[in-house]
C-alpha cells in the first residue's frame, strides 16, 4: 500500500504543507510507507521529477524538494512495497513522454495487462512493479488515440474515452486488484479510485487529491470506481471561478466508466472535463 497526493493550482507555486508539514503529510505518513518517495511538478512548460528509494521522513532531500517544488500540477507518492524490490526503478512517479503516473494498490492480474500492452511500451519498463505495467497498459491505450508524444494530438474527448474504457476493461475483471492512481500530462490531472481511499478538496485557487486527508479543510471522499479529471487551464478561467470553484469539490465532474450514476450535485459546466459522451445524471455505458 502507498500514499498519493496531487494538486492542480491556478498559479505556479510550492505546496509544502500537504507534502511535508501537515499532520498527515506524505512525510508524516512515510514511516509506514518507507520504500521510496517521488515528487513531479509541472510549471506549465515541463516536468521536474525528483525521487529516491528512501524513506521520505528520514531524507533531507525530500524536505528540500517538498518545500521548493513549484508547479501548477504536482503529483507525489510515498511507497510501501508489495510487488517489486526497493530501488529507483520501482519508485513512483513514472514518466513516459509527457505523461506522469503514480499508483496505490496491488494488481493481481498482471498477465492480462501484458497481453494488452504494445511491445514498444513493454520495452520501456525498467522495474518489476505491477504499477509500471499498468502505466504501460495505459500508455498503449493513449498511443492508440494519438495522445502521446510524436503522435497526432488527440481531442480531450478521445483521451477521456480511452482512459475510461481502459480502466473499465481492467477493473471489471474478477479479482483484478486495487487501482488508485494519479495520471497527468501537465494539462489535465486524472485521479482514479478503486480499492483504496481517496479524497478531494478545492477552493478558488487549488484542487487537491489525497489518499489520506493531510490537514483540516472541506475534504470529500471520492466515490469508489470513479475517475476525477481536472483541466489546469479551463478550471481556473476567469469566467468559471465563480460558478465552478467556490462550490467546492462537488463542482468537479466525476467521470465514472463503471455504471455509477453521477450525483445531482456534480453538474457539468465550464472548465470541467467532459464525460464519456453521457449526461451528468445518466449511468455510464458498459465496456467500449
PDB file of C-alpha atoms in Angstrom:
ATOM      1  CA  UNK A   1       0.000   0.000   0.000  1.00  0.00           C
ATOM      2  CA  UNK A   2       1.220   3.505  -0.843  1.00  0.00           C
ATOM      3  CA  UNK A   3       0.057   7.083  -0.428  1.00  0.00           C
ATOM      4  CA  UNK A   4      -0.725   9.646  -3.126  1.00  0.00           C
ATOM      5  CA  UNK A   5      -1.055  13.407  -3.247  1.00  0.00           C
ATOM      6  CA  UNK A   6      -1.940  15.517  -6.266  1.00  0.00           C
ATOM      7  CA  UNK A   7      -2.717  19.176  -6.831  1.00  0.00           C
ATOM      8  CA  UNK A   8      -3.822  21.470  -9.624  1.00  0.00           C
ATOM      9  CA  UNK A   9      -3.414  25.170  -8.854  1.00  0.00           C
ATOM     10  CA  UNK A  10      -4.125  28.455 -10.548  1.00  0.00           C
ATOM     11  CA  UNK A  11      -0.533  29.627 -10.062  1.00  0.00           C
ATOM     12  CA  UNK A  12       2.903  28.031 -10.215  1.00  0.00           C
ATOM     13  CA  UNK A  13       3.641  27.611  -6.521  1.00  0.00           C
ATOM     14  CA  UNK A  14       5.063  25.227  -3.903  1.00  0.00           C
ATOM     15  CA  UNK A  15       2.809  23.011  -1.775  1.00  0.00           C
ATOM     16  CA  UNK A  16       4.862  22.239   1.359  1.00  0.00           C
ATOM     17  CA  UNK A  17       2.008  21.701   3.822  1.00  0.00           C
ATOM     18  CA  UNK A  18       0.415  18.526   2.390  1.00  0.00           C
ATOM     19  CA  UNK A  19       3.808  17.215   1.346  1.00  0.00           C
ATOM     20  CA  UNK A  20       5.910  17.868   4.434  1.00  0.00           C
ATOM     21  CA  UNK A  21       4.414  19.829   7.335  1.00  0.00           C
ATOM     22  CA  UNK A  22       0.749  18.859   7.820  1.00  0.00           C
ATOM     23  CA  UNK A  23      -0.257  16.284  10.480  1.00  0.00           C
ATOM     24  CA  UNK A  24      -0.834  13.658   7.779  1.00  0.00           C
ATOM     25  CA  UNK A  25       1.537  14.977   5.147  1.00  0.00           C
ATOM     26  CA  UNK A  26       3.374  12.467   2.989  1.00  0.00           C
ATOM     27  CA  UNK A  27       6.423  12.983   5.206  1.00  0.00           C
ATOM     28  CA  UNK A  28       4.380  12.137   8.315  1.00  0.00           C
ATOM     29  CA  UNK A  29       2.904   9.035   6.652  1.00  0.00           C
ATOM     30  CA  UNK A  30       6.183   7.808   5.211  1.00  0.00           C
ATOM     31  CA  UNK A  31       7.485   5.821   8.229  1.00  0.00           C
ATOM     32  CA  UNK A  32       4.690   3.360   7.382  1.00  0.00           C
ATOM     33  CA  UNK A  33       5.480   3.737   3.660  1.00  0.00           C
ATOM     34  CA  UNK A  34       9.274   3.806   3.779  1.00  0.00           C
ATOM     35  CA  UNK A  35      10.340   2.288   0.458  1.00  0.00           C
ATOM     36  CA  UNK A  36      10.684   5.396  -1.679  1.00  0.00           C
ATOM     37  CA  UNK A  37       9.306   8.826  -2.465  1.00  0.00           C
ATOM     38  CA  UNK A  38       8.776  10.909  -5.566  1.00  0.00           C
ATOM     39  CA  UNK A  39       7.530  14.384  -6.454  1.00  0.00           C
ATOM     40  CA  UNK A  40       6.720  15.532 -10.002  1.00  0.00           C
ATOM     41  CA  UNK A  41       5.919  19.214 -10.614  1.00  0.00           C
ATOM     42  CA  UNK A  42       4.787  20.771 -13.893  1.00  0.00           C
ATOM     43  CA  UNK A  43       5.224  24.537 -14.250  1.00  0.00           C
ATOM     44  CA  UNK A  44       3.145  24.855 -17.397  1.00  0.00           C
ATOM     45  CA  UNK A  45       6.099  24.048 -19.661  1.00  0.00           C
ATOM     46  CA  UNK A  46       7.782  20.857 -18.464  1.00  0.00           C
ATOM     47  CA  UNK A  47       8.037  18.312 -15.670  1.00  0.00           C
ATOM     48  CA  UNK A  48      10.634  18.384 -12.906  1.00  0.00           C
ATOM     49  CA  UNK A  49      10.768  14.976 -11.214  1.00  0.00           C
ATOM     50  CA  UNK A  50      12.652  14.128  -8.031  1.00  0.00           C
ATOM     51  CA  UNK A  51      12.584  10.698  -6.424  1.00  0.00           C
ATOM     52  CA  UNK A  52      14.575   8.412  -4.163  1.00  0.00           C
ATOM     53  CA  UNK A  53      14.196   4.814  -2.892  1.00  0.00           C
ATOM     54  CA  UNK A  54      14.451   6.039   0.714  1.00  0.00           C
ATOM     55  CA  UNK A  55      12.008   6.932   3.486  1.00  0.00           C
ATOM     56  CA  UNK A  56      10.804  10.499   2.937  1.00  0.00           C
ATOM     57  CA  UNK A  57      10.690  11.266   6.658  1.00  0.00           C
ATOM     58  CA  UNK A  58      14.377  10.444   7.063  1.00  0.00           C
ATOM     59  CA  UNK A  59      15.602  12.012   3.826  1.00  0.00           C
ATOM     60  CA  UNK A  60      16.663  15.699   3.919  1.00  0.00           C
ATOM     61  CA  UNK A  61      16.334  15.780   0.145  1.00  0.00           C
ATOM     62  CA  UNK A  62      12.609  15.121   0.440  1.00  0.00           C
ATOM     63  CA  UNK A  63      12.133  18.093   2.754  1.00  0.00           C
ATOM     64  CA  UNK A  64      14.063  20.320   0.389  1.00  0.00           C
ATOM     65  CA  UNK A  65      12.110  19.224  -2.670  1.00  0.00           C
ATOM     66  CA  UNK A  66       8.755  19.319  -0.860  1.00  0.00           C
ATOM     67  CA  UNK A  67       9.407  22.885   0.273  1.00  0.00           C
ATOM     68  CA  UNK A  68      10.606  24.179  -3.082  1.00  0.00           C
ATOM     69  CA  UNK A  69       8.979  22.155  -5.884  1.00  0.00           C
ATOM     70  CA  UNK A  70       6.829  24.647  -7.768  1.00  0.00           C
ATOM     71  CA  UNK A  71       4.081  23.622 -10.133  1.00  0.00           C
ATOM     72  CA  UNK A  72       0.580  24.173 -11.406  1.00  0.00           C
ATOM     73  CA  UNK A  73       0.255  20.391 -11.412  1.00  0.00           C
ATOM     74  CA  UNK A  74       2.019  18.294  -8.765  1.00  0.00           C
ATOM     75  CA  UNK A  75       1.966  14.510  -8.227  1.00  0.00           C
ATOM     76  CA  UNK A  76       3.629  12.970  -5.186  1.00  0.00           C
ATOM     77  CA  UNK A  77       3.934   9.431  -3.821  1.00  0.00           C
ATOM     78  CA  UNK A  78       5.385   7.503  -0.903  1.00  0.00           C
ATOM     79  CA  UNK A  79       5.777   3.771  -1.376  1.00  0.00           C
ATOM     80  CA  UNK A  80       5.123   0.713   0.736  1.00  0.00           C
ATOM     81  CA  UNK A  81       6.457  -2.074  -1.439  1.00  0.00           C
ATOM     82  CA  UNK A  82       4.181  -5.026  -2.184  1.00  0.00           C
ATOM     83  CA  UNK A  83       5.415  -6.004  -5.659  1.00  0.00           C
ATOM     84  CA  UNK A  84       8.993  -5.361  -6.706  1.00  0.00           C
ATOM     85  CA  UNK A  85      12.163  -4.666  -4.781  1.00  0.00           C
ATOM     86  CA  UNK A  86      13.115  -1.329  -3.253  1.00  0.00           C
ATOM     87  CA  UNK A  87      15.054   0.666  -5.836  1.00  0.00           C
ATOM     88  CA  UNK A  88      14.941   3.745  -8.017  1.00  0.00           C
ATOM     89  CA  UNK A  89      13.488   1.850 -10.994  1.00  0.00           C
ATOM     90  CA  UNK A  90      10.482   0.919  -8.864  1.00  0.00           C
ATOM     91  CA  UNK A  91       9.995   4.350  -7.299  1.00  0.00           C
ATOM     92  CA  UNK A  92       6.986   6.419  -8.370  1.00  0.00           C
ATOM     93  CA  UNK A  93       6.075   8.624 -10.187  1.00  0.00           C
ATOM     94  CA  UNK A  94       6.941   7.057 -13.531  1.00  0.00           C
ATOM     95  CA  UNK A  95       7.233   9.155 -16.679  1.00  0.00           C
ATOM     96  CA  UNK A  96       6.671   8.316 -20.344  1.00  0.00           C
ATOM     97  CA  UNK A  97       6.615  11.114 -22.913  1.00  0.00           C
ATOM     98  CA  UNK A  98       4.548  13.945 -21.393  1.00  0.00           C
ATOM     99  CA  UNK A  99       2.667  11.614 -19.044  1.00  0.00           C
ATOM    100  CA  UNK A 100       3.456  11.024 -15.361  1.00  0.00           C
ATOM    101  CA  UNK A 101       1.833   8.284 -13.255  1.00  0.00           C
ATOM    102  CA  UNK A 102       1.710   7.168  -9.610  1.00  0.00           C
ATOM    103  CA  UNK A 103      -0.268   4.229  -8.206  1.00  0.00           C
ATOM    104  CA  UNK A 104      -1.618   2.988  -4.883  1.00  0.00           C
ATOM    105  CA  UNK A 105      -2.748  -0.625  -4.636  1.00  0.00           C
ATOM    106  CA  UNK A 106      -1.726  -4.109  -5.692  1.00  0.00           C
ATOM    107  CA  UNK A 107      -2.706  -5.558  -9.077  1.00  0.00           C
ATOM    108  CA  UNK A 108      -3.136  -9.321  -9.207  1.00  0.00           C
ATOM    109  CA  UNK A 109      -3.820  -9.877 -12.907  1.00  0.00           C
ATOM    110  CA  UNK A 110      -0.591  -8.531 -14.417  1.00  0.00           C
ATOM    111  CA  UNK A 111      -0.681 -11.146 -17.181  1.00  0.00           C
ATOM    112  CA  UNK A 112      -3.909  -9.619 -18.517  1.00  0.00           C
ATOM    113  CA  UNK A 113      -2.214  -6.198 -18.666  1.00  0.00           C
ATOM    114  CA  UNK A 114       0.798  -7.560 -20.506  1.00  0.00           C
ATOM    115  CA  UNK A 115      -1.356  -9.185 -23.182  1.00  0.00           C
ATOM    116  CA  UNK A 116      -2.839  -5.758 -23.899  1.00  0.00           C
ATOM    117  CA  UNK A 117       0.384  -3.756 -23.845  1.00  0.00           C
ATOM    118  CA  UNK A 118       2.316  -2.948 -27.018  1.00  0.00           C
ATOM    119  CA  UNK A 119       5.839  -4.255 -27.480  1.00  0.00           C
ATOM    120  CA  UNK A 120       7.213  -0.719 -27.622  1.00  0.00           C
ATOM    121  CA  UNK A 121       5.691   0.123 -24.245  1.00  0.00           C
ATOM    122  CA  UNK A 122       6.825  -3.180 -22.748  1.00  0.00           C
ATOM    123  CA  UNK A 123      10.399  -2.343 -23.738  1.00  0.00           C
ATOM    124  CA  UNK A 124      10.228   0.863 -21.709  1.00  0.00           C
ATOM    125  CA  UNK A 125       9.528  -0.956 -18.443  1.00  0.00           C
ATOM    126  CA  UNK A 126      12.604  -0.588 -16.245  1.00  0.00           C
ATOM    127  CA  UNK A 127      11.469  -2.093 -12.942  1.00  0.00           C
ATOM    128  CA  UNK A 128       9.446  -5.058 -11.753  1.00  0.00           C
ATOM    129  CA  UNK A 129       6.328  -3.482 -10.262  1.00  0.00           C
ATOM    130  CA  UNK A 130       2.711  -4.088 -11.170  1.00  0.00           C
ATOM    131  CA  UNK A 131       2.312  -0.295 -11.155  1.00  0.00           C
ATOM    132  CA  UNK A 132       4.707   0.332 -14.025  1.00  0.00           C
ATOM    133  CA  UNK A 133       2.995  -2.388 -16.031  1.00  0.00           C
ATOM    134  CA  UNK A 134      -0.380  -0.769 -15.504  1.00  0.00           C
ATOM    135  CA  UNK A 135       1.125   2.516 -16.695  1.00  0.00           C
ATOM    136  CA  UNK A 136       2.467   0.790 -19.822  1.00  0.00           C
ATOM    137  CA  UNK A 137      -1.034  -0.561 -20.464  1.00  0.00           C
ATOM    138  CA  UNK A 138      -2.492   2.951 -20.154  1.00  0.00           C
ATOM    139  CA  UNK A 139       0.197   4.367 -22.438  1.00  0.00           C
ATOM    140  CA  UNK A 140      -0.660   1.751 -25.064  1.00  0.00           C
ATOM    141  CA  UNK A 141      -4.249   2.953 -24.898  1.00  0.00           C
ATOM    142  CA  UNK A 142      -3.170   6.588 -25.215  1.00  0.00           C
ATOM    143  CA  UNK A 143      -0.926   5.714 -28.164  1.00  0.00           C
ATOM    144  CA  UNK A 144      -3.903   4.231 -29.958  1.00  0.00           C
ATOM    145  CA  UNK A 145      -5.869   7.502 -29.800  1.00  0.00           C
ATOM    146  CA  UNK A 146      -2.928   9.770 -30.579  1.00  0.00           C
ATOM    147  CA  UNK A 147      -2.496  11.271 -27.105  1.00  0.00           C
ATOM    148  CA  UNK A 148       1.252  10.670 -26.709  1.00  0.00           C
ATOM    149  CA  UNK A 149       4.465  12.311 -27.843  1.00  0.00           C
ATOM    150  CA  UNK A 150       5.184  12.032 -31.549  1.00  0.00           C
ATOM    151  CA  UNK A 151       1.618  11.101 -32.464  1.00  0.00           C
ATOM    152  CA  UNK A 152      -1.334  13.145 -33.637  1.00  0.00           C
ATOM    153  CA  UNK A 153      -2.735  15.103 -30.722  1.00  0.00           C
ATOM    154  CA  UNK A 154      -5.967  13.501 -29.538  1.00  0.00           C
ATOM    155  CA  UNK A 155      -9.027  15.533 -28.680  1.00  0.00           C
ATOM    156  CA  UNK A 156      -9.785  15.770 -24.983  1.00  0.00           C
ATOM    157  CA  UNK A 157     -12.929  13.700 -25.539  1.00  0.00           C
ATOM    158  CA  UNK A 158     -10.924  10.926 -27.208  1.00  0.00           C
ATOM    159  CA  UNK A 159      -8.394  10.911 -24.382  1.00  0.00           C
ATOM    160  CA  UNK A 160     -11.078  10.769 -21.689  1.00  0.00           C
ATOM    161  CA  UNK A 161     -12.920   7.995 -23.517  1.00  0.00           C
ATOM    162  CA  UNK A 162      -9.728   5.979 -23.914  1.00  0.00           C
ATOM    163  CA  UNK A 163      -8.707   6.223 -20.274  1.00  0.00           C
ATOM    164  CA  UNK A 164     -12.225   5.420 -19.073  1.00  0.00           C
ATOM    165  CA  UNK A 165     -12.527   2.375 -21.343  1.00  0.00           C
ATOM    166  CA  UNK A 166      -9.109   1.058 -20.337  1.00  0.00           C
ATOM    167  CA  UNK A 167      -9.883   1.361 -16.631  1.00  0.00           C
ATOM    168  CA  UNK A 168     -13.267  -0.269 -17.017  1.00  0.00           C
ATOM    169  CA  UNK A 169     -11.877  -3.193 -19.003  1.00  0.00           C
ATOM    170  CA  UNK A 170      -9.240  -3.829 -16.347  1.00  0.00           C
ATOM    171  CA  UNK A 171     -11.208  -3.358 -13.152  1.00  0.00           C
ATOM    172  CA  UNK A 172     -14.264  -5.260 -14.360  1.00  0.00           C
ATOM    173  CA  UNK A 173     -12.148  -8.399 -14.269  1.00  0.00           C
ATOM    174  CA  UNK A 174     -12.678 -10.578 -11.184  1.00  0.00           C
ATOM    175  CA  UNK A 175     -10.022 -10.048  -8.512  1.00  0.00           C
ATOM    176  CA  UNK A 176      -8.047  -7.650 -10.704  1.00  0.00           C
ATOM    177  CA  UNK A 177      -6.685  -5.757  -7.719  1.00  0.00           C
ATOM    178  CA  UNK A 178      -6.691  -2.213  -6.352  1.00  0.00           C
ATOM    179  CA  UNK A 179      -6.107   0.667  -8.756  1.00  0.00           C
ATOM    180  CA  UNK A 180      -5.959   4.109  -7.211  1.00  0.00           C
ATOM    181  CA  UNK A 181      -3.806   6.337  -9.365  1.00  0.00           C
ATOM    182  CA  UNK A 182      -2.845   9.842 -10.436  1.00  0.00           C
ATOM    183  CA  UNK A 183      -2.080  10.445 -14.122  1.00  0.00           C
ATOM    184  CA  UNK A 184      -1.212  13.742 -15.796  1.00  0.00           C
ATOM    185  CA  UNK A 185       0.244  15.208 -18.967  1.00  0.00           C
ATOM    186  CA  UNK A 186       0.736  18.588 -17.291  1.00  0.00           C
ATOM    187  CA  UNK A 187      -2.559  19.917 -18.654  1.00  0.00           C
ATOM    188  CA  UNK A 188      -5.092  17.545 -17.096  1.00  0.00           C
ATOM    189  CA  UNK A 189      -4.853  15.597 -13.846  1.00  0.00           C
ATOM    190  CA  UNK A 190      -6.768  12.311 -13.660  1.00  0.00           C
ATOM    191  CA  UNK A 191      -7.398  10.726 -10.271  1.00  0.00           C
ATOM    192  CA  UNK A 192      -8.964   7.261 -10.121  1.00  0.00           C
ATOM    193  CA  UNK A 193     -10.310   5.410  -7.101  1.00  0.00           C
ATOM    194  CA  UNK A 194     -10.754   1.658  -6.996  1.00  0.00           C
ATOM    195  CA  UNK A 195      -9.987  -0.326  -3.862  1.00  0.00           C
ATOM    196  CA  UNK A 196      -8.279   2.329  -1.711  1.00  0.00           C
ATOM    197  CA  UNK A 197      -9.325   5.590  -0.051  1.00  0.00           C
ATOM    198  CA  UNK A 198      -9.204   8.873  -1.978  1.00  0.00           C
ATOM    199  CA  UNK A 199     -10.317  12.390  -1.058  1.00  0.00           C
ATOM    200  CA  UNK A 200     -10.718  15.716  -2.876  1.00  0.00           C
ATOM    201  CA  UNK A 201     -10.721  19.328  -1.695  1.00  0.00           C
ATOM    202  CA  UNK A 202     -10.924  22.572  -3.663  1.00  0.00           C
ATOM    203  CA  UNK A 203     -11.089  26.330  -3.296  1.00  0.00           C
ATOM    204  CA  UNK A 204     -10.886  29.211  -5.759  1.00  0.00           C
ATOM    205  CA  UNK A 205      -7.208  28.599  -6.493  1.00  0.00           C
ATOM    206  CA  UNK A 206      -6.377  24.950  -5.795  1.00  0.00           C
ATOM    207  CA  UNK A 207      -7.781  21.438  -6.212  1.00  0.00           C
ATOM    208  CA  UNK A 208      -6.150  18.774  -4.023  1.00  0.00           C
ATOM    209  CA  UNK A 209      -6.351  14.975  -4.173  1.00  0.00           C
ATOM    210  CA  UNK A 210      -5.059  12.755  -1.348  1.00  0.00           C
ATOM    211  CA  UNK A 211      -5.110   9.146  -0.177  1.00  0.00           C
ATOM    212  CA  UNK A 212      -5.499  10.440   3.380  1.00  0.00           C
ATOM    213  CA  UNK A 213      -6.731  13.873   4.417  1.00  0.00           C
ATOM    214  CA  UNK A 214      -3.478  15.706   5.238  1.00  0.00           C
ATOM    215  CA  UNK A 215      -4.941  18.677   7.128  1.00  0.00           C
ATOM    216  CA  UNK A 216      -8.213  20.333   8.052  1.00  0.00           C
ATOM    217  CA  UNK A 217     -10.435  21.639   5.290  1.00  0.00           C
ATOM    218  CA  UNK A 218     -13.501  20.843   3.212  1.00  0.00           C
ATOM    219  CA  UNK A 219     -12.443  17.386   2.064  1.00  0.00           C
ATOM    220  CA  UNK A 220     -14.857  14.968   0.437  1.00  0.00           C
ATOM    221  CA  UNK A 221     -14.484  11.288  -0.287  1.00  0.00           C
ATOM    222  CA  UNK A 222     -14.231  10.399  -3.974  1.00  0.00           C
ATOM    223  CA  UNK A 223     -16.783   7.663  -4.727  1.00  0.00           C
ATOM    224  CA  UNK A 224     -15.442   4.181  -5.347  1.00  0.00           C
ATOM    225  CA  UNK A 225     -14.980   3.267  -9.034  1.00  0.00           C
ATOM    226  CA  UNK A 226     -14.748   6.891 -10.124  1.00  0.00           C
ATOM    227  CA  UNK A 227     -12.411   8.920 -12.293  1.00  0.00           C
ATOM    228  CA  UNK A 228     -11.930  12.598 -11.477  1.00  0.00           C
ATOM    229  CA  UNK A 229     -10.348  14.852 -14.076  1.00  0.00           C
ATOM    230  CA  UNK A 230      -9.261  18.466 -13.666  1.00  0.00           C
ATOM    231  CA  UNK A 231      -8.096  20.663 -16.530  1.00  0.00           C
ATOM    232  CA  UNK A 232      -5.460  23.083 -15.227  1.00  0.00           C
ATOM    233  CA  UNK A 233      -6.313  25.768 -17.794  1.00  0.00           C
ATOM    234  CA  UNK A 234     -10.091  25.608 -18.069  1.00  0.00           C
ATOM    235  CA  UNK A 235     -10.729  25.013 -14.372  1.00  0.00           C
ATOM    236  CA  UNK A 236      -9.288  28.399 -13.411  1.00  0.00           C
ATOM    237  CA  UNK A 237     -10.505  30.502 -16.333  1.00  0.00           C
ATOM    238  CA  UNK A 238     -11.942  33.857 -15.188  1.00  0.00           C
ATOM    239  CA  UNK A 239     -15.423  33.053 -16.443  1.00  0.00           C
ATOM    240  CA  UNK A 240     -15.787  29.913 -14.309  1.00  0.00           C
ATOM    241  CA  UNK A 241     -14.174  30.737 -10.986  1.00  0.00           C
ATOM    242  CA  UNK A 242     -17.435  31.971  -9.505  1.00  0.00           C
ATOM    243  CA  UNK A 243     -19.640  29.070 -10.572  1.00  0.00           C
ATOM    244  CA  UNK A 244     -17.209  26.163 -10.754  1.00  0.00           C
ATOM    245  CA  UNK A 245     -14.734  26.688  -7.938  1.00  0.00           C
ATOM    246  CA  UNK A 246     -16.461  28.268  -4.969  1.00  0.00           C
ATOM    247  CA  UNK A 247     -18.866  25.383  -4.735  1.00  0.00           C
ATOM    248  CA  UNK A 248     -16.020  23.096  -3.785  1.00  0.00           C
ATOM    249  CA  UNK A 249     -15.377  19.542  -4.862  1.00  0.00           C
ATOM    250  CA  UNK A 250     -18.962  18.958  -5.986  1.00  0.00           C
ATOM    251  CA  UNK A 251     -18.371  21.289  -8.921  1.00  0.00           C
ATOM    252  CA  UNK A 252     -15.829  18.965 -10.494  1.00  0.00           C
ATOM    253  CA  UNK A 253     -17.058  16.416 -12.947  1.00  0.00           C
ATOM    254  CA  UNK A 254     -16.745  12.825 -11.862  1.00  0.00           C
ATOM    255  CA  UNK A 255     -16.324  10.557 -14.848  1.00  0.00           C
ATOM    256  CA  UNK A 256     -17.401   7.060 -13.984  1.00  0.00           C
ATOM    257  CA  UNK A 257     -16.888   4.342 -16.576  1.00  0.00           C
ATOM    258  CA  UNK A 258     -18.273   1.814 -14.109  1.00  0.00           C
ATOM    259  CA  UNK A 259     -22.065   2.244 -14.249  1.00  0.00           C
ATOM    260  CA  UNK A 260     -22.005   4.709 -11.350  1.00  0.00           C
ATOM    261  CA  UNK A 261     -24.671   7.386 -11.585  1.00  0.00           C
ATOM    262  CA  UNK A 262     -23.314  10.913 -11.470  1.00  0.00           C
ATOM    263  CA  UNK A 263     -24.594  12.732  -8.403  1.00  0.00           C
ATOM    264  CA  UNK A 264     -27.039  15.581  -8.990  1.00  0.00           C
ATOM    265  CA  UNK A 265     -24.624  17.818  -7.069  1.00  0.00           C
ATOM    266  CA  UNK A 266     -21.896  17.345  -9.690  1.00  0.00           C
ATOM    267  CA  UNK A 267     -23.106  19.472 -12.609  1.00  0.00           C
ATOM    268  CA  UNK A 268     -21.400  19.693 -15.945  1.00  0.00           C
ATOM    269  CA  UNK A 269     -20.180  23.202 -16.711  1.00  0.00           C
ATOM    270  CA  UNK A 270     -17.350  25.400 -17.975  1.00  0.00           C
ATOM    271  CA  UNK A 271     -13.890  24.216 -17.040  1.00  0.00           C
ATOM    272  CA  UNK A 272     -14.958  20.679 -16.304  1.00  0.00           C
ATOM    273  CA  UNK A 273     -13.652  17.734 -18.247  1.00  0.00           C
ATOM    274  CA  UNK A 274     -16.385  16.227 -20.402  1.00  0.00           C
ATOM    275  CA  UNK A 275     -17.599  12.773 -19.542  1.00  0.00           C
ATOM    276  CA  UNK A 276     -17.642   9.802 -21.875  1.00  0.00           C
ATOM    277  CA  UNK A 277     -20.464  11.188 -24.000  1.00  0.00           C
ATOM    278  CA  UNK A 278     -23.295  10.873 -21.489  1.00  0.00           C
ATOM    279  CA  UNK A 279     -25.258  13.313 -19.386  1.00  0.00           C
ATOM    280  CA  UNK A 280     -24.330  14.055 -15.806  1.00  0.00           C
ATOM    281  CA  UNK A 281     -27.291  12.162 -14.405  1.00  0.00           C
ATOM    282  CA  UNK A 282     -27.149   9.114 -16.654  1.00  0.00           C
ATOM    283  CA  UNK A 283     -25.438   5.830 -15.876  1.00  0.00           C
ATOM    284  CA  UNK A 284     -22.302   5.392 -17.882  1.00  0.00           C
ATOM    285  CA  UNK A 285     -22.126   2.832 -20.596  1.00  0.00           C
ATOM    286  CA  UNK A 286     -20.563  -0.560 -20.343  1.00  0.00           C
ATOM    287  CA  UNK A 287     -17.279  -1.542 -21.946  1.00  0.00           C
ATOM    288  CA  UNK A 288     -16.496   0.323 -25.159  1.00  0.00           C
TER     289      UNK A 288
END
